[in-house]
XYZ file of C-alpha atoms in Angstrom:
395
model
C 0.000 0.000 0.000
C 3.056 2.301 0.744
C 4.173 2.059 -2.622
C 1.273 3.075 -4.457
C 0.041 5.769 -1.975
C 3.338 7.894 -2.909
C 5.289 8.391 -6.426
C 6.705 6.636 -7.890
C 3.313 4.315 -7.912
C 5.793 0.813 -8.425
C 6.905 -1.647 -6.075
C 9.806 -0.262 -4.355
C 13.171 -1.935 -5.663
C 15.075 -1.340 -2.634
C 14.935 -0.159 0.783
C 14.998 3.606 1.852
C 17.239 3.222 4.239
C 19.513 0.672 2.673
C 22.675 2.843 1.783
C 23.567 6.589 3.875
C 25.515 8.890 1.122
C 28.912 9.742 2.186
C 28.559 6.823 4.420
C 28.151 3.843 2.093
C 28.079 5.251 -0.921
C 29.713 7.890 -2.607
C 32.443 8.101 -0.090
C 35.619 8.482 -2.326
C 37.874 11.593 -0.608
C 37.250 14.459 -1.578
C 36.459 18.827 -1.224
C 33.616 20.742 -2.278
C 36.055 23.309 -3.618
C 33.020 26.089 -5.578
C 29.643 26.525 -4.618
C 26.792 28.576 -6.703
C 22.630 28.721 -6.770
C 23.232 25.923 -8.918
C 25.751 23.054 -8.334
C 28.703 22.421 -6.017
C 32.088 21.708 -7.448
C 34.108 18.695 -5.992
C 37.883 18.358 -6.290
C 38.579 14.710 -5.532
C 41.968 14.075 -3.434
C 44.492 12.954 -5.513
C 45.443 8.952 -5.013
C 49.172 9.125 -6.656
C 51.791 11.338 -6.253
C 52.048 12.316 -9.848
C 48.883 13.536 -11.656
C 48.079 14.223 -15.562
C 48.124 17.825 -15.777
C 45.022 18.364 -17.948
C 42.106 17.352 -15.894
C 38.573 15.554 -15.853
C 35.770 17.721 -15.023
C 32.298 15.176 -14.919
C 28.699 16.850 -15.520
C 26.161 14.142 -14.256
C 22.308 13.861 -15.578
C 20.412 16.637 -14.771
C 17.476 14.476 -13.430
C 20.084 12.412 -11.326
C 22.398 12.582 -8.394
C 26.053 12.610 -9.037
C 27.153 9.820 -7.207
C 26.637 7.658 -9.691
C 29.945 8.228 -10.646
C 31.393 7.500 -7.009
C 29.033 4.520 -5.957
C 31.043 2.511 -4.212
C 34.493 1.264 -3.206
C 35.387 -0.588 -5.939
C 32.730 -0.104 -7.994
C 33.347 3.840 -8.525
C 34.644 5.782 -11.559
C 36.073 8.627 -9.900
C 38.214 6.147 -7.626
C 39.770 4.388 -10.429
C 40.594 7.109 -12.488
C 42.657 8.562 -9.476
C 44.095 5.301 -9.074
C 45.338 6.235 -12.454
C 46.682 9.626 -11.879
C 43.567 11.665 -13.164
C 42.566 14.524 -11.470
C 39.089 14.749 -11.089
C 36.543 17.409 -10.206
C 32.872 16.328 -10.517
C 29.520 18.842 -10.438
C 27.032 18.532 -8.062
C 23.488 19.759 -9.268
C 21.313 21.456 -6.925
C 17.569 19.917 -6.607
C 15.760 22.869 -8.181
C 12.479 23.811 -6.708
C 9.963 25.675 -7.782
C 11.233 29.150 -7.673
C 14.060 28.342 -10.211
C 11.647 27.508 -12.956
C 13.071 29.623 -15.333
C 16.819 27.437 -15.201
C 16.788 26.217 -18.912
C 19.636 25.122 -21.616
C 21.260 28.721 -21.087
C 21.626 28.153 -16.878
C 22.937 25.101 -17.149
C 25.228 25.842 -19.750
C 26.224 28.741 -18.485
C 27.064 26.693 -15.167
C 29.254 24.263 -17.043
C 31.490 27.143 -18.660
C 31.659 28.485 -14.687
C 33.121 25.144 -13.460
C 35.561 24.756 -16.372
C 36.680 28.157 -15.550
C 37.122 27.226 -11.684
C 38.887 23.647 -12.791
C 41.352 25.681 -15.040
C 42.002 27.941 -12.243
C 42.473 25.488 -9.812
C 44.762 23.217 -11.714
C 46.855 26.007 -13.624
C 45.747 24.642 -17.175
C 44.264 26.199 -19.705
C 41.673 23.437 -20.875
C 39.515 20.275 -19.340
C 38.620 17.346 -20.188
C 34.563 16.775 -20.295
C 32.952 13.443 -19.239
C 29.316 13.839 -19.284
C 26.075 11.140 -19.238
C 22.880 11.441 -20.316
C 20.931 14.103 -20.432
C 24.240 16.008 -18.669
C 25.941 15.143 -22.082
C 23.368 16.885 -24.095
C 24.160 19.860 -22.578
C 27.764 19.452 -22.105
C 27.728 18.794 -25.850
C 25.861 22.526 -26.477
C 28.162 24.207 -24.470
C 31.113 22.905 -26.397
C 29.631 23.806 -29.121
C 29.166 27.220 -27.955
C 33.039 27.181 -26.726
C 34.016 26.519 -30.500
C 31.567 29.647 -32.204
C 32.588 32.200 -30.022
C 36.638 30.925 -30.760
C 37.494 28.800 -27.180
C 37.326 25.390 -28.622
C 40.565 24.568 -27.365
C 39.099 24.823 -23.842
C 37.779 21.470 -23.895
C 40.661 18.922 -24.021
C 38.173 16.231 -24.875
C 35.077 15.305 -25.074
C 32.944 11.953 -23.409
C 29.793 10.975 -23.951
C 28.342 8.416 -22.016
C 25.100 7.080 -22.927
C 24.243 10.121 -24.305
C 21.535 10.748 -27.205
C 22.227 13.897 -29.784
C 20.276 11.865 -33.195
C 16.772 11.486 -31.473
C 15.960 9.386 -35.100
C 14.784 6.179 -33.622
C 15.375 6.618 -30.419
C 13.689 4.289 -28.423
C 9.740 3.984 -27.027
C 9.739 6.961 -25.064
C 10.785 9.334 -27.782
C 9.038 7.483 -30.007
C 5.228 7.728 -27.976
C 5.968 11.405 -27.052
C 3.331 13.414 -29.813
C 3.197 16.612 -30.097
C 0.076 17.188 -27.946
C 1.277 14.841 -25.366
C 4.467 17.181 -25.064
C 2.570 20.259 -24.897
C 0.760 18.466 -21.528
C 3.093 17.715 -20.104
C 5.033 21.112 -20.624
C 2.383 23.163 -19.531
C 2.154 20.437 -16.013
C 5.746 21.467 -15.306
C 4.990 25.141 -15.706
C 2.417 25.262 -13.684
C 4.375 23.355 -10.497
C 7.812 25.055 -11.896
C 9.193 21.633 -12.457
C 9.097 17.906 -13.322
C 8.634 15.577 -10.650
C 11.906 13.065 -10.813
C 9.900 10.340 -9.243
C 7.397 10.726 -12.225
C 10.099 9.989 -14.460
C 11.332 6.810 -12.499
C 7.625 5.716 -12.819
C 8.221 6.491 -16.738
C 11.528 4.520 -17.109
C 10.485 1.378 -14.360
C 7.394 0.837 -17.550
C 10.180 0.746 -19.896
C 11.832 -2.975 -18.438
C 8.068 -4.071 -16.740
C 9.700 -7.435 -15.930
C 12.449 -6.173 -14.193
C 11.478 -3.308 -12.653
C 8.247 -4.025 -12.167
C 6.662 -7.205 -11.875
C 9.906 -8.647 -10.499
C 9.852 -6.928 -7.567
C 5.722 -7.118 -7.348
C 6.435 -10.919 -6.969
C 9.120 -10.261 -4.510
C 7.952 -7.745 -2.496
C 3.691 -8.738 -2.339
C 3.836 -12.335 -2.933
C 6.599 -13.773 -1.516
C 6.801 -11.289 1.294
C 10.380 -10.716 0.698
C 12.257 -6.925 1.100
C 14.429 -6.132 -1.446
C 18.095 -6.514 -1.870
C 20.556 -3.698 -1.119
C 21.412 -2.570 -4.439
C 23.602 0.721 -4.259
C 22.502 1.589 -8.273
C 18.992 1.110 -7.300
C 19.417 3.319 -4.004
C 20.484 5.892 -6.629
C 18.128 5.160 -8.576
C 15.136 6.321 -6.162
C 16.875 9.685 -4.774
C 15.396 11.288 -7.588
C 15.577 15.294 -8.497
C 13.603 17.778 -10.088
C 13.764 19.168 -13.416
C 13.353 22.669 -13.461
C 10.352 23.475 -15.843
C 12.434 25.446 -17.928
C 14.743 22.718 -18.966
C 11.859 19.985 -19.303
C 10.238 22.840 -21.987
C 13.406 23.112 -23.396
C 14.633 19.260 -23.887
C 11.127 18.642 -24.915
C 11.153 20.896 -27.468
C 14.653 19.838 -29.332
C 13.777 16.684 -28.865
C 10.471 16.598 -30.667
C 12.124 18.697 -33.308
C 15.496 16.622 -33.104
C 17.412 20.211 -33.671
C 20.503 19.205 -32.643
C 21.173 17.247 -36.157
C 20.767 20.556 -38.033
C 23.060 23.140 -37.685
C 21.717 26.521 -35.947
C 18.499 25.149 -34.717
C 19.007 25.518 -31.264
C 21.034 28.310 -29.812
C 23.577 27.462 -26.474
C 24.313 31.282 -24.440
C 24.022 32.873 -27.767
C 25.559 31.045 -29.683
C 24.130 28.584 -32.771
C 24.641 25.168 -31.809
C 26.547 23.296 -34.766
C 27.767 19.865 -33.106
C 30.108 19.733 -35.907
C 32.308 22.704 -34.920
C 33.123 20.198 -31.703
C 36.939 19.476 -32.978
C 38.314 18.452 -29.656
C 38.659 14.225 -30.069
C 35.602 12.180 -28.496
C 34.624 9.393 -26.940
C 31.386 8.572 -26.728
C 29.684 5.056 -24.855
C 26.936 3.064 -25.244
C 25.575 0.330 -23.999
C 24.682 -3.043 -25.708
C 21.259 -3.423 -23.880
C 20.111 0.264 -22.971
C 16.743 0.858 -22.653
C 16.790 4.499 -22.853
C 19.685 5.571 -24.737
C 19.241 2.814 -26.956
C 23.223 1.989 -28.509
C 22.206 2.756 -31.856
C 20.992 6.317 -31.365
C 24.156 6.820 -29.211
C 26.140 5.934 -32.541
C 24.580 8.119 -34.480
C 24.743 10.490 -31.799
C 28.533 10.602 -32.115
C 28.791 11.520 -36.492
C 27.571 14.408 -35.274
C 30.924 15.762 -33.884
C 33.991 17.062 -35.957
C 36.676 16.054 -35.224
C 38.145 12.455 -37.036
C 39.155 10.701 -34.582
C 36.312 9.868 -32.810
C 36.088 6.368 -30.573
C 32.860 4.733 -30.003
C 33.148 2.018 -27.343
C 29.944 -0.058 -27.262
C 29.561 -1.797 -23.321
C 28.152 -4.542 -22.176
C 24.785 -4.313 -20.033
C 22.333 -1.485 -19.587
C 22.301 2.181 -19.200
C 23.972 2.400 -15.476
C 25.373 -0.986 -15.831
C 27.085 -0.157 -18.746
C 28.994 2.542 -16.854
C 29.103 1.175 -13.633
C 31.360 -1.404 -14.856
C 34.589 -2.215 -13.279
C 37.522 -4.201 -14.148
C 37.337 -8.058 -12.737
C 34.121 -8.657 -13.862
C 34.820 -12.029 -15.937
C 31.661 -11.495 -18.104
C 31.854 -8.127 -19.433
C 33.451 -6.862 -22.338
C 33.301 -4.387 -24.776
C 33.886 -3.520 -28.620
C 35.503 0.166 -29.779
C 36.305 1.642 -32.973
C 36.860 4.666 -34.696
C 33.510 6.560 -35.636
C 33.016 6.371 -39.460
C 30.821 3.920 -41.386
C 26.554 5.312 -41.721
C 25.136 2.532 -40.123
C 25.773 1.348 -36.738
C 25.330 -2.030 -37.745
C 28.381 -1.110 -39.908
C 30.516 -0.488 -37.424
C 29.850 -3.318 -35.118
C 30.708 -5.874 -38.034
C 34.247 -3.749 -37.629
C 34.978 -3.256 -34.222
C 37.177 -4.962 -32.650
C 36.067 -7.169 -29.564
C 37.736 -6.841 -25.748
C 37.330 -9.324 -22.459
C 36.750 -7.198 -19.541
C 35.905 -3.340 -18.477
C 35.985 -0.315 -20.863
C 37.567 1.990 -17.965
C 41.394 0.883 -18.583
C 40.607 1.765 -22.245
C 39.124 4.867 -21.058
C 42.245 5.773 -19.076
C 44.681 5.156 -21.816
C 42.989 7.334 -24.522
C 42.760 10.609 -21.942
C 46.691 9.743 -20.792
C 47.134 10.280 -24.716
C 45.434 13.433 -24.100
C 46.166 15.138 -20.663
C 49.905 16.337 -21.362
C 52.838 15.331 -19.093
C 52.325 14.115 -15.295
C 53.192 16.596 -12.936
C 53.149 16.424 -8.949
C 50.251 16.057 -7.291
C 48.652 18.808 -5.277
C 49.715 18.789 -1.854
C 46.160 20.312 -0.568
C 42.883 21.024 -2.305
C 41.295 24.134 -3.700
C 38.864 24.530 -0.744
C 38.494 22.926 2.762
C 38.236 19.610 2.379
C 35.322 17.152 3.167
C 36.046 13.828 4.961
C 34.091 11.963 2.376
C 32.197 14.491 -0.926
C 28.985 12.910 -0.205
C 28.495 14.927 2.798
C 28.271 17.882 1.257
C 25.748 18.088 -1.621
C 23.789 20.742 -3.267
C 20.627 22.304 -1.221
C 17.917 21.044 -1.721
């Protein structure tokens, strides 16, 4: 009865109280180092003494926590890649509410450009690497867009997508049942509250996998009486956010129009957004079984960019599991190539096949582009936190 008396109306898929952030999950050292109306800034403590001198800045979802990234000892991005002598800085978004309606594609663009410029300044370099997922990489993509029109291209060292969909052309069920009139709905519902409800959305995407996300855990939880496992990705998973209504209107709208595939049809600060004046090499990652960012459209996604040298690096699993995907795991693999051939199905009969995680890959492709090591910093920008995951963005 709990479950359906409060959003999201499916059985729950794990327990409330199963994981404490900063206590059992996202826990990896670290110092909230910049702090605005909009995000916090985390510079992670370095893990070697010599660091790569160009570093990673990471832009999460805008309709999830950021601790994806940092789940959990062994499990977390942001630990390995200091294991590996990356510096890392990640962005924490603030929960909007509804008297930040009006935050759309120029806020949150705006607020990337802020943290690169408080990354450069911290680490003495005059460009940053960009790893963003999901809906974070749509934007991150627009802004480095932007970068290149108004002549700062070089800012951005690189660029990653994860699971990220530019090419909305067949791009799965829920882009596919969205019609116009159901978009206008459900743009003028945000309006009126001054955002979207992230718990309607994790209603949205549980009716995407029904028999896992649903009627597995209606079985488990009402039939057999059982609660459910401790899953950390599925803690995550239910500490939803808002979307400010803003930036719902404003990814509706591209999407239904699927702007970003011609050049100029959607403006970033200013600036029109042509995803082919992105020079800076990418690396873009999909995974084999997404539901949402279905491979395919991820592909496609990435001929979008400039530069030549793109690598597409298709993982095993789902949307998180496709990221949250750590070395040892004797069942996972992956398949990479450079971004060339139309078809996606063209470029899988290329690639070329690995055993294992995508992260050591990962690693060696920004080492090639993060100039030379140089000692680590002895302190961090701003007082440091015991564990990040204390300190979050407001709610």
């Amino acid at each position: 009865m709990r479950d359906m008396l409060s959003k999201p109306r499916v059985p729950s898929m794990v327990e409330p109280d199963a994981f404490v952030v900063g206590e059992t999950v996202a826990i990896t050292k670290g110092a909230v180092v910049l702090q605005t109306s909009m995000f916090e800034l985390i510079q992670y403590t370095p893990q070697t003494a010599k660091v790569r001198s160009i570093p990673l800045l990471m832009v999460p979802p805008v309709i999830n926590k950021f601790y994806i990234m940092d789940i959990a000892p062994g499990r977390s991005m942001i630990e390995y890649f200091l294991q590996q002598g990356q510096q890392v800085f990640a962005i924490s978004w603030r929960n909007p509410q509804a008297r930040h309606r009006d935050w759309g594609f120029d806020a949150y663009g705006g607020a990337i450009v802020e943290a690169m410029d408080a990354v450069q300044n911290i680490a003495g370099t005059d460009s940053v690497h960009l790893m963003a997922s999901c809906s974070g990489g749509i934007i991150a993509a627009m802004t480095a867009a932007h970068l290149a029109h108004i002549g700062e291209a070089d800012r951005v060292a690189g660029l990653t997508l994860a699971v990220t969909v530019l090419d909305e052309t067949r791009a799965g069920f829920a882009a596919a049942a969205m019609s116009d009139r159901a978009a206008q709905t459900a743009i003028r519902v945000s309006a009126r509250k001054g955002y979207l409800d992230g718990r309607d959305m994790a209603e949205m995407f549980a009716w995407l996998r029904p028999t896992d996300l649903v009627w597995r855990y209606w079985v488990n939880n009402y039939v057999q009486g059982r609660k459910p496992a401790a899953f950390d990705v599925l803690f995550w998973n239910a500490d939803t956010t808002r979307m400010a209504a803003a930036l719902h209107r404003d990814m509706v709208l591209m999407g239904l129009r699927n702007a970003l595939v011609t050049p100029g049809a959607v403006t970033m600060l200013g600036s029109p957004v042509d995803l082919a004046d992105i020079t800076s090499d990418a690396y873009v990652i999909g995974g084999v079984a997404d539901h949402i960012s279905p491979w395919q459209a991820t592909y496609r996604s990435a001929r979008l960019l400039g530069s030549k040298d793109n690598r597409y690096v298709l993982s095993t699993s789902g949307h998180i599991a496709a990221l949250v995907n750590p070395p040892g795991n004797p069942k996972a693999s992956f398949r990479t190539g450079l971004v060339g051939a139309e078809k996606p199905e063209e470029w899988l009969e290329s690639a070329q096949q690995s055993a294992g995680s995508w992260w050591p890959d990962y690693v060696s492709w920004l080492a090639e582009r993060s100039g030379p090591e140089v000692d680590a910093p002895k302190r961090l920008a701003g007082k440091a936190c015991h564990r990040s995951g204390r300190r979050r963005a407001p709610m």
